[in-house]
mmCIF file of C-alpha atoms in Angstrom:
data_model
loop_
_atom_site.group_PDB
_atom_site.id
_atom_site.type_symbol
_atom_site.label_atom_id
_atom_site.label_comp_id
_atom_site.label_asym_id
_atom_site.label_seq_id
_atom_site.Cartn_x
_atom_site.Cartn_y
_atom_site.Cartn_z
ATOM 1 C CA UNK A 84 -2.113 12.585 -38.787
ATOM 2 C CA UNK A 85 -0.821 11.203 -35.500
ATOM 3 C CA UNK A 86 2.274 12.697 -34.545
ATOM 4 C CA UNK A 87 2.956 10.496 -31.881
ATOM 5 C CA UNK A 88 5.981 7.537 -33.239
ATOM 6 C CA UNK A 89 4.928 3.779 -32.346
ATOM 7 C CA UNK A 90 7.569 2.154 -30.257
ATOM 8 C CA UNK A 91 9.256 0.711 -33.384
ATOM 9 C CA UNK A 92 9.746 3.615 -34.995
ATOM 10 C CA UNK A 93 11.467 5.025 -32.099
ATOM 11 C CA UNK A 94 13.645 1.969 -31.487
ATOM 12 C CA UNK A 95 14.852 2.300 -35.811
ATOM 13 C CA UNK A 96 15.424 6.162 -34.946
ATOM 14 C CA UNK A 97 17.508 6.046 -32.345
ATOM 15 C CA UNK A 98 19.182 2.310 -33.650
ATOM 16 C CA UNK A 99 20.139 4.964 -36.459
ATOM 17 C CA UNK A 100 21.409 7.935 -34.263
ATOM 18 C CA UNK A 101 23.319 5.804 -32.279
ATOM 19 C CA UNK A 102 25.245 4.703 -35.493
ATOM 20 C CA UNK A 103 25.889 7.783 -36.657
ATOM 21 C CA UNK A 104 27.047 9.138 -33.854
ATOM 22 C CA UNK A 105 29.218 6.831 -32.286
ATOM 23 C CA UNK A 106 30.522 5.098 -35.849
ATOM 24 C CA UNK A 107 30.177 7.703 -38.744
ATOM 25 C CA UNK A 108 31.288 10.224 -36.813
ATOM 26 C CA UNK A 109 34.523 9.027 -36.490
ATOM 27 C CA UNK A 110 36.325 9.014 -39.777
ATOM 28 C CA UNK A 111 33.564 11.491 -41.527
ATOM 29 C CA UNK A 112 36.417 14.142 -42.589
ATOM 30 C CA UNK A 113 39.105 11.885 -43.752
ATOM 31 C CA UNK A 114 36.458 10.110 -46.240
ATOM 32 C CA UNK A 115 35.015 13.931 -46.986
ATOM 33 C CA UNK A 116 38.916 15.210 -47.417
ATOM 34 C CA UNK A 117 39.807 11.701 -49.640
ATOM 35 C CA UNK A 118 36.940 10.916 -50.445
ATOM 36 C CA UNK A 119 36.683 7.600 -49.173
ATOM 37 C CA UNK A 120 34.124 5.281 -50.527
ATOM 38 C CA UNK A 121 32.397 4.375 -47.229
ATOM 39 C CA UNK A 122 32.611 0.263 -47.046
ATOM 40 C CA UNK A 123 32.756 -0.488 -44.144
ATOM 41 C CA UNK A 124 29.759 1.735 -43.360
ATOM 42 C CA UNK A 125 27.625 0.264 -45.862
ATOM 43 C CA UNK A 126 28.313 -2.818 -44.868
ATOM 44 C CA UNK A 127 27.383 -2.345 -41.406
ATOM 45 C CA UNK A 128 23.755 -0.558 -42.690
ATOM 46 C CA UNK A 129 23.015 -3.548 -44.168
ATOM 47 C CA UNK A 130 23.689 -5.676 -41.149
ATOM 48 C CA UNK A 131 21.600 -3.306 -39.438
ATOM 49 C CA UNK A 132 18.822 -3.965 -41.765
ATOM 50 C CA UNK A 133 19.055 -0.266 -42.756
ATOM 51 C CA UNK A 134 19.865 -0.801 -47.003
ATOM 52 C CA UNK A 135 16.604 -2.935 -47.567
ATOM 53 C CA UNK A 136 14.607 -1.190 -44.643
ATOM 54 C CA UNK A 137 11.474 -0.541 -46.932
ATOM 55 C CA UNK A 138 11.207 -3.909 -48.994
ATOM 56 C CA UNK A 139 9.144 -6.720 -47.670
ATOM 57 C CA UNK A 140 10.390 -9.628 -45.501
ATOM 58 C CA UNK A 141 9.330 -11.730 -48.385
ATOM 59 C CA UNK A 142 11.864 -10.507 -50.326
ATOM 60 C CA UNK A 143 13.898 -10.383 -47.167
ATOM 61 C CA UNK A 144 13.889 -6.902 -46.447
ATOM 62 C CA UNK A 145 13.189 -5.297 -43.450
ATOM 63 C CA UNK A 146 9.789 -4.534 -43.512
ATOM 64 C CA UNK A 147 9.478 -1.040 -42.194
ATOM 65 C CA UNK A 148 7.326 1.854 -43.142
ATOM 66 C CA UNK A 149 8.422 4.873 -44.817
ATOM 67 C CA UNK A 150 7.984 6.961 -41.438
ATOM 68 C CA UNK A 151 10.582 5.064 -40.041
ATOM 69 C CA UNK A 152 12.626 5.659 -42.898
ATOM 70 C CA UNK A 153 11.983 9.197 -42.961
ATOM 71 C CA UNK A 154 13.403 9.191 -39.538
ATOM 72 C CA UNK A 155 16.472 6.936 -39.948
ATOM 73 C CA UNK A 156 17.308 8.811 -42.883
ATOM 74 C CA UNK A 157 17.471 12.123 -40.570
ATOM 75 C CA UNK A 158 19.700 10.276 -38.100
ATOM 76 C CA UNK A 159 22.446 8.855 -40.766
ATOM 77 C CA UNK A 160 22.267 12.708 -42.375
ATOM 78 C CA UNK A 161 22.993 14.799 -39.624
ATOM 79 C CA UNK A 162 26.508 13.243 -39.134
ATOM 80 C CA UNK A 163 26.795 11.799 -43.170
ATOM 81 C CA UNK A 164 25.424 12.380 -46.332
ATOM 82 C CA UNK A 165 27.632 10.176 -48.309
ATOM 83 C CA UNK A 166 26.598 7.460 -46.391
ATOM 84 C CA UNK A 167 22.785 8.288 -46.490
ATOM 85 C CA UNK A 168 22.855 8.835 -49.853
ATOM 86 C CA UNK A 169 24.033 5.136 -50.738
ATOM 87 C CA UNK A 170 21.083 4.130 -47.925
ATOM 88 C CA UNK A 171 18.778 6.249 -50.259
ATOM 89 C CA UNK A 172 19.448 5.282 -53.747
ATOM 90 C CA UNK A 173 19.136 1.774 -52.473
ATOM 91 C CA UNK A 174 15.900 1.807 -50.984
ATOM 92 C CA UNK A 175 13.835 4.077 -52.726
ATOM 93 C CA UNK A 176 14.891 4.194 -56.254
ATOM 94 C CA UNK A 177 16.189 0.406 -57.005
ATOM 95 C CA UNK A 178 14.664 -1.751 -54.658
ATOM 96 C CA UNK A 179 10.771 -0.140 -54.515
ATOM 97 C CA UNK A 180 10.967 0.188 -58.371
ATOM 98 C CA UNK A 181 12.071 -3.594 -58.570
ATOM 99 C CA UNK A 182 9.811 -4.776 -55.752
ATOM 100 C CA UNK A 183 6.273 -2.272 -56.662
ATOM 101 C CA UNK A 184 6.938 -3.352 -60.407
ATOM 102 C CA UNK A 185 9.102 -6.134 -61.512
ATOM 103 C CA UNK A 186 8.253 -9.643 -61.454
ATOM 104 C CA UNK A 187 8.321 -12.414 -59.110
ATOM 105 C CA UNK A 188 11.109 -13.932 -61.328
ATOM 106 C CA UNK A 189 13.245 -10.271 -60.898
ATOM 107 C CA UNK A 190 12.163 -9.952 -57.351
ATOM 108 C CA UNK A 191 14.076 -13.374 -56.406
ATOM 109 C CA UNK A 192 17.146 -12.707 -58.460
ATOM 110 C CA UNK A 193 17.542 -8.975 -58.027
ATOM 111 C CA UNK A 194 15.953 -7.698 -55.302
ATOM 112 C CA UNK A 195 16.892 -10.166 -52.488
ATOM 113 C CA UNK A 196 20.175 -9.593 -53.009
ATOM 114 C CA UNK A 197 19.593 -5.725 -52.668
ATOM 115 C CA UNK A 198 17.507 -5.985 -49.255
ATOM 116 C CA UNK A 199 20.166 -8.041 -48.045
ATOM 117 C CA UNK A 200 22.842 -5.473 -48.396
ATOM 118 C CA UNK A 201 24.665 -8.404 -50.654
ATOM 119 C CA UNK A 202 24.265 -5.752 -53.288
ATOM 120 C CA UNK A 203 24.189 -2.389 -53.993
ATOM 121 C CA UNK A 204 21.932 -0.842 -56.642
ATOM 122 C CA UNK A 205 22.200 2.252 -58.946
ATOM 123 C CA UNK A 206 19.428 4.344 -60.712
ATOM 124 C CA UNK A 207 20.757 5.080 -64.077
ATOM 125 C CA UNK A 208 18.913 8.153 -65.527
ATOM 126 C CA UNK A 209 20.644 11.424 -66.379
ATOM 127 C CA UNK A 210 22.308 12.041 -68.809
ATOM 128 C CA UNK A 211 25.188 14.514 -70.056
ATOM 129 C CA UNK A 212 22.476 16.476 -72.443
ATOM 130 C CA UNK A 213 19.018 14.996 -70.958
ATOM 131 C CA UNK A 214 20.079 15.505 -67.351
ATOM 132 C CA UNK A 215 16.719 14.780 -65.336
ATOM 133 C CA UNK A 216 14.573 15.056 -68.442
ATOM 134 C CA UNK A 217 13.684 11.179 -68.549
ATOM 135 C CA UNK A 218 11.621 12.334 -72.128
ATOM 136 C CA UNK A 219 15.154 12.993 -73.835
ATOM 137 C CA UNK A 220 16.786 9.779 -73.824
ATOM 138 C CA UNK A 221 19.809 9.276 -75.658
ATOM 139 C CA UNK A 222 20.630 5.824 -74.216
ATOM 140 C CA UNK A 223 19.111 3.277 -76.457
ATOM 141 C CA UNK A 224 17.745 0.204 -75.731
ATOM 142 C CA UNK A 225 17.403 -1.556 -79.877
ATOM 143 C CA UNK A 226 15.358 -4.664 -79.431
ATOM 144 C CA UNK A 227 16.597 -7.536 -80.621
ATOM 145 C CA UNK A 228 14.410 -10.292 -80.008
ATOM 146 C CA UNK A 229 15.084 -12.148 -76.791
ATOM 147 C CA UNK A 230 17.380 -8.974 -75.762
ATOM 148 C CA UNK A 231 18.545 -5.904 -75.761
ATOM 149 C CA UNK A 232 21.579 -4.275 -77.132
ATOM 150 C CA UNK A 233 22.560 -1.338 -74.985
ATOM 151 C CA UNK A 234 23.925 1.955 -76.052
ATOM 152 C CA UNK A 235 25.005 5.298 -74.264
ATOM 153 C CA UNK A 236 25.984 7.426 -71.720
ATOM 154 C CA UNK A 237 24.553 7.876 -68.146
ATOM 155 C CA UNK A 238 26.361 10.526 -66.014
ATOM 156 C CA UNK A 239 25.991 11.810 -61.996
ATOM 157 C CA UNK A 240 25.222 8.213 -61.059
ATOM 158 C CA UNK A 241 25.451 7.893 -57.148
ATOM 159 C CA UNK A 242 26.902 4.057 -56.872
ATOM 160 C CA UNK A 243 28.075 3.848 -60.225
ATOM 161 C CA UNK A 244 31.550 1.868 -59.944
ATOM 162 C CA UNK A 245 30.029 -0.101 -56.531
ATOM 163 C CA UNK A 246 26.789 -0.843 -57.363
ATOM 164 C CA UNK A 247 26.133 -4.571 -58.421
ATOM 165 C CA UNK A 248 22.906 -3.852 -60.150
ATOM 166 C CA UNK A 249 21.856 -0.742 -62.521
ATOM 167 C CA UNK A 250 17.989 0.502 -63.402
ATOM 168 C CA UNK A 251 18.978 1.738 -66.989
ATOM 169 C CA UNK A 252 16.485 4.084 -68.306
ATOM 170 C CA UNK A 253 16.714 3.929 -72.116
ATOM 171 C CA UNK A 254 14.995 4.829 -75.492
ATOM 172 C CA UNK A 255 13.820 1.812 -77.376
ATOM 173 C CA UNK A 256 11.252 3.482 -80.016
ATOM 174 C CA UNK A 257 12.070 6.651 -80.655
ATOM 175 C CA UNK A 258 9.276 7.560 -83.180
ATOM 176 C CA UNK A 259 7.151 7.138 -80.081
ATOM 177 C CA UNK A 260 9.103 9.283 -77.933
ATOM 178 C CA UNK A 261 8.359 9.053 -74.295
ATOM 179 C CA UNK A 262 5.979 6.133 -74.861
ATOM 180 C CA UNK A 263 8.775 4.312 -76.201
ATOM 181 C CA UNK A 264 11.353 4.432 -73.252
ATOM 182 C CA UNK A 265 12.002 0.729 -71.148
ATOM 183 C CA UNK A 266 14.123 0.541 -68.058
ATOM 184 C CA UNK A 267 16.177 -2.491 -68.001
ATOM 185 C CA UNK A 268 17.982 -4.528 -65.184
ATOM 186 C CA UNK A 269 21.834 -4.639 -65.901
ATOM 187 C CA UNK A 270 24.373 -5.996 -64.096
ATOM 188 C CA UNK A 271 26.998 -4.494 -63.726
ATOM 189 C CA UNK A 272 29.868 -6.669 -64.967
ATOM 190 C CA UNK A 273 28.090 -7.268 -67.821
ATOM 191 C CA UNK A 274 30.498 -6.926 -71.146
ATOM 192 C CA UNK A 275 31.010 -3.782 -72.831
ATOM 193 C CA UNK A 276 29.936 -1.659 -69.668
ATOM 194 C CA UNK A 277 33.189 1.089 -68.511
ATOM 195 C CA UNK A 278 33.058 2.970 -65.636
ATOM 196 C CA UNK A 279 34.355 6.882 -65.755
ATOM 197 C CA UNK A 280 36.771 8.688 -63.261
ATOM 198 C CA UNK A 281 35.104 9.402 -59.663
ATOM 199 C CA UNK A 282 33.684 12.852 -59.656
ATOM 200 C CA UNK A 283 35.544 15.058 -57.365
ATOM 201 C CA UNK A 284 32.482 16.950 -56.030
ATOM 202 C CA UNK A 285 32.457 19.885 -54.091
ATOM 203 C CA UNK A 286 29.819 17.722 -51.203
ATOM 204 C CA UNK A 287 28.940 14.002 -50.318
ATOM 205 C CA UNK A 288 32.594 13.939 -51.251
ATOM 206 C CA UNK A 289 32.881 10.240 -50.181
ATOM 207 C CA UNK A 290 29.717 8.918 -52.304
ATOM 208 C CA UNK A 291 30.572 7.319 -55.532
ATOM 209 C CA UNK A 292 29.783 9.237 -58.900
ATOM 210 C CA UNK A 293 30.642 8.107 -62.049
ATOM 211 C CA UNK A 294 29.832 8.445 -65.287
ATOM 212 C CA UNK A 295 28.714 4.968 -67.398
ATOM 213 C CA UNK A 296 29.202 3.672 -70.572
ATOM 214 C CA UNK A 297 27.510 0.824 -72.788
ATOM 215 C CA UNK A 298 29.019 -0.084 -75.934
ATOM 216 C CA UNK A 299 26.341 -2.717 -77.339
ATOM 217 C CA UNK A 300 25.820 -4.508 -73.685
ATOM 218 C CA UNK A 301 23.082 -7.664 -74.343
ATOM 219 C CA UNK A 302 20.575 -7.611 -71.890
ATOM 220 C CA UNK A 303 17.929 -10.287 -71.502
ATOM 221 C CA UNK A 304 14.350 -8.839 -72.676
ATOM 222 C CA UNK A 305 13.472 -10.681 -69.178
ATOM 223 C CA UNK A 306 15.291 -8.110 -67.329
ATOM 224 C CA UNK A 307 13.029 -5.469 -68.730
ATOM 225 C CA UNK A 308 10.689 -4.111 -65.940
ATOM 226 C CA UNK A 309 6.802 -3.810 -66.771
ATOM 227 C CA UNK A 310 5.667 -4.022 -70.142
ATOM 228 C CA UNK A 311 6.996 -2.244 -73.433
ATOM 229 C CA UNK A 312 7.284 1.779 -73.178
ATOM 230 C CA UNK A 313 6.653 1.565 -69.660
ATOM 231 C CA UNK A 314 10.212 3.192 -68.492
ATOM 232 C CA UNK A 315 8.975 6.925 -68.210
ATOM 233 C CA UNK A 316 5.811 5.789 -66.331
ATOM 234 C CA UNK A 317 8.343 3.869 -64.104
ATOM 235 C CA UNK A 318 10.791 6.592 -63.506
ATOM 236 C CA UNK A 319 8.379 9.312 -62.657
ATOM 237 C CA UNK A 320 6.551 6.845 -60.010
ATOM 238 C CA UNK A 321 9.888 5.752 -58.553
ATOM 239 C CA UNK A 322 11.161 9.070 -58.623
ATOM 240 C CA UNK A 323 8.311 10.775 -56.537
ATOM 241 C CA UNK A 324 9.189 8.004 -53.853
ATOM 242 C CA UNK A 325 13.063 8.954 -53.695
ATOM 243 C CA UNK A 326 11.772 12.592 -53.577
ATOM 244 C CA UNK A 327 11.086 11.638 -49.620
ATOM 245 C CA UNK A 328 14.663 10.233 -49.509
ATOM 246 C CA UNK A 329 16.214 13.446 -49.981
ATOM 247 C CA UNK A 330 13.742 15.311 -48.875
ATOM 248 C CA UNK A 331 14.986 13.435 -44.741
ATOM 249 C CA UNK A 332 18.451 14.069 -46.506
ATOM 250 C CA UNK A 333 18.222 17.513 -46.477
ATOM 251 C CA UNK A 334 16.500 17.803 -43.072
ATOM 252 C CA UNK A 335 19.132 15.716 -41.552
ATOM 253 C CA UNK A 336 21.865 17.737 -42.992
ATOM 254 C CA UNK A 337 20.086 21.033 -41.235
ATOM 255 C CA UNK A 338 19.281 19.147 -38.225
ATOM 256 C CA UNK A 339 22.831 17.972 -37.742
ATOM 257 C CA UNK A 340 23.983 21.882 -38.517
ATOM 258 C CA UNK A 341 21.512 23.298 -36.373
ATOM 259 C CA UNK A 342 22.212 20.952 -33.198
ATOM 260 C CA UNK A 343 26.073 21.769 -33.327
ATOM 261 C CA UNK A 344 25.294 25.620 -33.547
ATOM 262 C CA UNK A 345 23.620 25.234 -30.703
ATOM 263 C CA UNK A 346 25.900 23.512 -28.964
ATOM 264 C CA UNK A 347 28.536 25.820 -30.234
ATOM 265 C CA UNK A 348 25.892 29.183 -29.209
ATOM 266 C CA UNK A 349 26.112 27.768 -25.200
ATOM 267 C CA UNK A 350 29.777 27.330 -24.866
ATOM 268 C CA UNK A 351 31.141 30.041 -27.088
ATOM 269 C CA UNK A 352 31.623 33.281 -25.136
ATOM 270 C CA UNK A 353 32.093 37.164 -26.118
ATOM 271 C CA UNK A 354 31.484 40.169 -24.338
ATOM 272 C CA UNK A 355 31.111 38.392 -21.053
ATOM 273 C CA UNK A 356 28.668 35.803 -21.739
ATOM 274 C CA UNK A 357 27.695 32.839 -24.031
ATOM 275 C CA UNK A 358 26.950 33.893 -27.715
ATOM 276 C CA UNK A 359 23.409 31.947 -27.161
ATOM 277 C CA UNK A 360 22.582 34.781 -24.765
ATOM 278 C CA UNK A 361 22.828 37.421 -27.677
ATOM 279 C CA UNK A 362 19.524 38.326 -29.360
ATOM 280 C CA UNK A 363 21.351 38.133 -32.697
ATOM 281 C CA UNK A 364 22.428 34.723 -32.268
ATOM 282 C CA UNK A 365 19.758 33.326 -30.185
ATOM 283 C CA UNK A 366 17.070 34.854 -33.195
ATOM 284 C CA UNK A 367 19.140 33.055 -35.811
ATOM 285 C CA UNK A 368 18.536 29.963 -33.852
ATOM 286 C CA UNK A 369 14.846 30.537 -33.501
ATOM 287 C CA UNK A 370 14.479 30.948 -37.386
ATOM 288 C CA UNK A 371 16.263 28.110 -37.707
ATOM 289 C CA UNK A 372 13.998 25.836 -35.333
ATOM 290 C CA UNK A 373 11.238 26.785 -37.149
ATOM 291 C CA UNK A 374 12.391 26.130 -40.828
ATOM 292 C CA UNK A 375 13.681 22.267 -39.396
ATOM 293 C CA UNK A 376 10.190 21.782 -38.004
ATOM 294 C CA UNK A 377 8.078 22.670 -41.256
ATOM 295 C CA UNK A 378 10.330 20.528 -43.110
ATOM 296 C CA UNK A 379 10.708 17.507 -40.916
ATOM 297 C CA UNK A 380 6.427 17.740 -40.570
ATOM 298 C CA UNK A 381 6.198 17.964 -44.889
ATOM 299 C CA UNK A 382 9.078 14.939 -44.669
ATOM 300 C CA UNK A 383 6.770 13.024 -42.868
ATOM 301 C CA UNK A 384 3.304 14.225 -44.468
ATOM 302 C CA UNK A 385 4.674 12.573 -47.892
ATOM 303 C CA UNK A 386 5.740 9.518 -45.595
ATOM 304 C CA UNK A 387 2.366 8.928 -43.864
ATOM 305 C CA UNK A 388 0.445 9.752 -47.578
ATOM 306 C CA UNK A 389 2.523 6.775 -49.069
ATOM 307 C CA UNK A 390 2.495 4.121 -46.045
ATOM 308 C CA UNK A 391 -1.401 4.857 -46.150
ATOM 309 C CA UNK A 392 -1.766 4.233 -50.246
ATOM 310 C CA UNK A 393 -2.627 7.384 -50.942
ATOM 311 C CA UNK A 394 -1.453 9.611 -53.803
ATOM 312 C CA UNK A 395 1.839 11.620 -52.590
ATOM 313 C CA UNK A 396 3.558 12.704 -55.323
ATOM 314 C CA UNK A 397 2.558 16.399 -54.412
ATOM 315 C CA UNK A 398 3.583 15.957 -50.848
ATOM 316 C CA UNK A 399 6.919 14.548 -51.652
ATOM 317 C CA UNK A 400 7.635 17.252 -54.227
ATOM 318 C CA UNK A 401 6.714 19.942 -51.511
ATOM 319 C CA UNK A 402 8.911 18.170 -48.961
ATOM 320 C CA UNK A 403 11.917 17.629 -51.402
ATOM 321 C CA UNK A 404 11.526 21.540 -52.270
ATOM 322 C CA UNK A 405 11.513 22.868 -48.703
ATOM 323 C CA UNK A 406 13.566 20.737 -47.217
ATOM 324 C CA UNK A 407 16.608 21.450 -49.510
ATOM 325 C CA UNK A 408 15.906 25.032 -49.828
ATOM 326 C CA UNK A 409 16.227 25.561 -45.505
ATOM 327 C CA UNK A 410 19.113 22.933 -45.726
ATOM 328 C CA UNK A 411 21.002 25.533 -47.291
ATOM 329 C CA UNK A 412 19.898 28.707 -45.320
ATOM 330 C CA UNK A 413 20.080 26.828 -41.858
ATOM 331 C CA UNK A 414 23.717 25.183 -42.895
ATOM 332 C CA UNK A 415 25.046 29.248 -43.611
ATOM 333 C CA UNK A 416 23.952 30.837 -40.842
ATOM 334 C CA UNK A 417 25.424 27.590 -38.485
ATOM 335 C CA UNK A 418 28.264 28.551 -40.031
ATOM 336 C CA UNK A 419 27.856 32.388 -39.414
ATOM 337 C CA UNK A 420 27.068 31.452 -35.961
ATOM 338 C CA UNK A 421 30.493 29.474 -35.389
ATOM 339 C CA UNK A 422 32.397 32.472 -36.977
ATOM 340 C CA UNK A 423 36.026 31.517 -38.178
ATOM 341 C CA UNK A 424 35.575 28.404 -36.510
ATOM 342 C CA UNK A 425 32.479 27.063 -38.731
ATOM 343 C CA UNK A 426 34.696 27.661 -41.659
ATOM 344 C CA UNK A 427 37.462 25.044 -40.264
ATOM 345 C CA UNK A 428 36.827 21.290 -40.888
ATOM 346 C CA UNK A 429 36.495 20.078 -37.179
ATOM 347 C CA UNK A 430 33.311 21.778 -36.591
ATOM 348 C CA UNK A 431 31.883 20.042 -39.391
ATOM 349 C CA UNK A 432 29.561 22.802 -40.802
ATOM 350 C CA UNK A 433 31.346 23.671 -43.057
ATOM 351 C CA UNK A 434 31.034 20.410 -44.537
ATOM 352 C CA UNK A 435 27.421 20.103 -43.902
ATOM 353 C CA UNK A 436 26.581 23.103 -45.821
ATOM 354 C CA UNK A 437 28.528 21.806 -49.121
ATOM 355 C CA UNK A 438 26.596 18.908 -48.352
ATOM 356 C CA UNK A 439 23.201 21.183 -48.388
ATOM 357 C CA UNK A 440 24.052 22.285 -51.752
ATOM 358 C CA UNK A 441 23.763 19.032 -53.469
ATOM 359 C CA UNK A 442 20.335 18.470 -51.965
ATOM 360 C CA UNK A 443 18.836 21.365 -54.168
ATOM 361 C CA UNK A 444 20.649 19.649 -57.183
ATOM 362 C CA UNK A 445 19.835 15.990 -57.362
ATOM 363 C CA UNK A 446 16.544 13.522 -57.916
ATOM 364 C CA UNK A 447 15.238 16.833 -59.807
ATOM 365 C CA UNK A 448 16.804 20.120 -58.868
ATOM 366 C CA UNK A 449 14.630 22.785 -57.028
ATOM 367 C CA UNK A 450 13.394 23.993 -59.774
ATOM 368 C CA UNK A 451 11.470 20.808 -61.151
ATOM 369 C CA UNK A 452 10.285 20.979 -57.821
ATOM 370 C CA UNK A 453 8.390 23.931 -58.548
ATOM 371 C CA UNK A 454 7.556 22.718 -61.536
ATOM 372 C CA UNK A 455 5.632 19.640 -60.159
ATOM 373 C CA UNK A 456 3.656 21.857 -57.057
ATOM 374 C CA UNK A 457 2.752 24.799 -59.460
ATOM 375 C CA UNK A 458 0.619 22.298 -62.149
ATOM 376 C CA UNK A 459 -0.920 20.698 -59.137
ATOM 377 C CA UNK A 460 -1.605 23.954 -57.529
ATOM 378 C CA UNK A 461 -2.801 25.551 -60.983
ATOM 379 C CA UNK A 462 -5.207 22.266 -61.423
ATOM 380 C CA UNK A 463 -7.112 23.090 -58.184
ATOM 381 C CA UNK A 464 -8.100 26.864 -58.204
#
């Protein structure tokens, strides 16, 4: 690997950190406190390119590689997860599952929109009793000829009321069981389709969860993606691509911690001299350097293996793992190393490390994680 960024990659990186840190910033705890749908935010991603930053410019996306949205994804993090997580759902769940497998037709209808910002996309796939278990289905999908008649529940769905278009994961054959799953394009005002209560999360307060509902919601059988039974082959590709998503979510979050504990560590002073010039502090920042640098280097390992076509399922798995697990030991002990302050909104940590939490939770919790690296490990030895 070449560790050195190209120019462009440094320009989207710091294009990102510069909108974070001089716009986010600003009204990040009154949307966490509210939580405040960020809008205007989004908005301004998408005018920035930053919503359809992986789709092609055919499609009119932006084109970039997944390095650079490793990076940007770091950037957005470090001040917002709420915000990142909309940029994440976006690009590598809805738009690469539409644009690496849908149709020309679905690509000029659904995705263009998407890229553009115009709309906002949701990955519809857990479910109250399935959760991430994309085998166990409840939603159904009964063909009826030149559609589909939609039934069920999904629940955790990051853009659920905002999003304009939904990737529904749903059973069709059951006898066939995950060989007879589809995923299906649904918009979202489609009839029959009600929206649940916002989730009042402990983190990414601001993001919009919801449950949804389909009560016998036609879709067109064109608005299925790949052929018949292909929706568990779909989600498991599409899913080891968002993997890297929140894999730069959860480094951002402990970047962003670690970077105001160190600011904090120099100005902060107790028996005569800055806290940073303790060996129990400045240790605690040393372990922490070290955890953000294996993480961002796996982040970008599963990057590099997918911008160069080769197989990075493993990689991304690995990076999603880590990269949560040190999201959540880096975000405590910023908060240990701000004392009564770190446990105060206006420092921000605090918030950070509720943040950390979900990022062991979501796109497959830790533990499917392990699940994934132990079968390939146990394949090669």
């Amino acid at each position: 690997m070449n560790f050195e960024f190209s120019e462009e990659q440094l320009m989207i990186q710091q294009a990102a950190r510069d909108y974070a840190q001089r716009e986010l910033i600003k009204d990040v705890i009154e949307r966490d406190t509210h939580a405040i749908y960020p809008t205007e935010h989004v908005k301004a991603l998408s005018e920035l390119g930053f919503m359809g930053m992986l789709v092609d410019p055919e499609y009119d996306g932006g084109g970039m590689d997944t390095v650079s949205y490793v990076l940007a994804m770091e950037e957005i993090s470090k001040v917002d997860s709420s915000v990142s997580v909309v940029m994440s759902v976006n690009n590598s769940l809805v738009c690469y599952g539409i644009e690496k497998f849908g149709t020309e037709a679905q690509k000029e209808k659904f995705l263009k929109p998407l890229a553009r910002g115009e709309k906002i996309g949701a990955f519809l796939l857990s479910e109250p009793e399935a959760g991430s278990d994309a085998t166990s289905q409840r939603t159904t999908a009964e063909d009826k000829g030149d559609y589909y008649l939609l039934n069920g529940t999904k629940n955790w769905i990051t853009n659920g009321n905002t999003a304009g278009t939904y990737l529904v994961i749903a059973q069709t054959h059951p006898e066939k069981g995950h060989k007879g799953i589809n995923v299906l394009i649904v918009d979202r005002h489609s009839p029959g389709i009600s929206v649940g209560p916002h989730e009042d999360k402990m983190g990414m307060r601001s993001s919009d969860t919801h449950s949804v509902m389909f009560n016998d919601v036609k879709v067109p059988k064109e608005n299925r993606i790949g052929e018949d039974g292909f929706g568990f082959k779909f989600a498991m590709k599409t899913l080891e691509g968002g993997r890297i998503g929140i894999a730069a979510q959860a480094l951002g979050i402990a970047s962003g911690a670690f970077e105001r504990a160190v600011k904090y560590s120099k100005e902060r002073k107790a028996f005569g001299t800055e806290i940073a010039n303790h060996q129990s502090v400045a240790f605690k920042l040393a372990d922490m350097a070290v955890k953000i640098e294996n993480a961002r280097n796996l982040c970008l390992k599963a990057a590099w293996l997918k911008d160069q076509g080769k197989p990075y399922g493993y990689a991304s798995a690995m990076a999603k793992y880590y990269a949560a697990e040190i999201a959540m030991e880096v975000t405590t002990e910023a908060v240990q190393i701000h004392g009564g302050y770190g446990y105060v909104k206006e420092y921000h940590v605090e918030r950070l490390m509720r943040e950390a939490k979900l990022t062991q939770i979501y796109e497959g919790t830790s533990e499917i994680q392990q699940i994934v690296i132990s079968r390939q490990v146990l394949s090669e030895f």
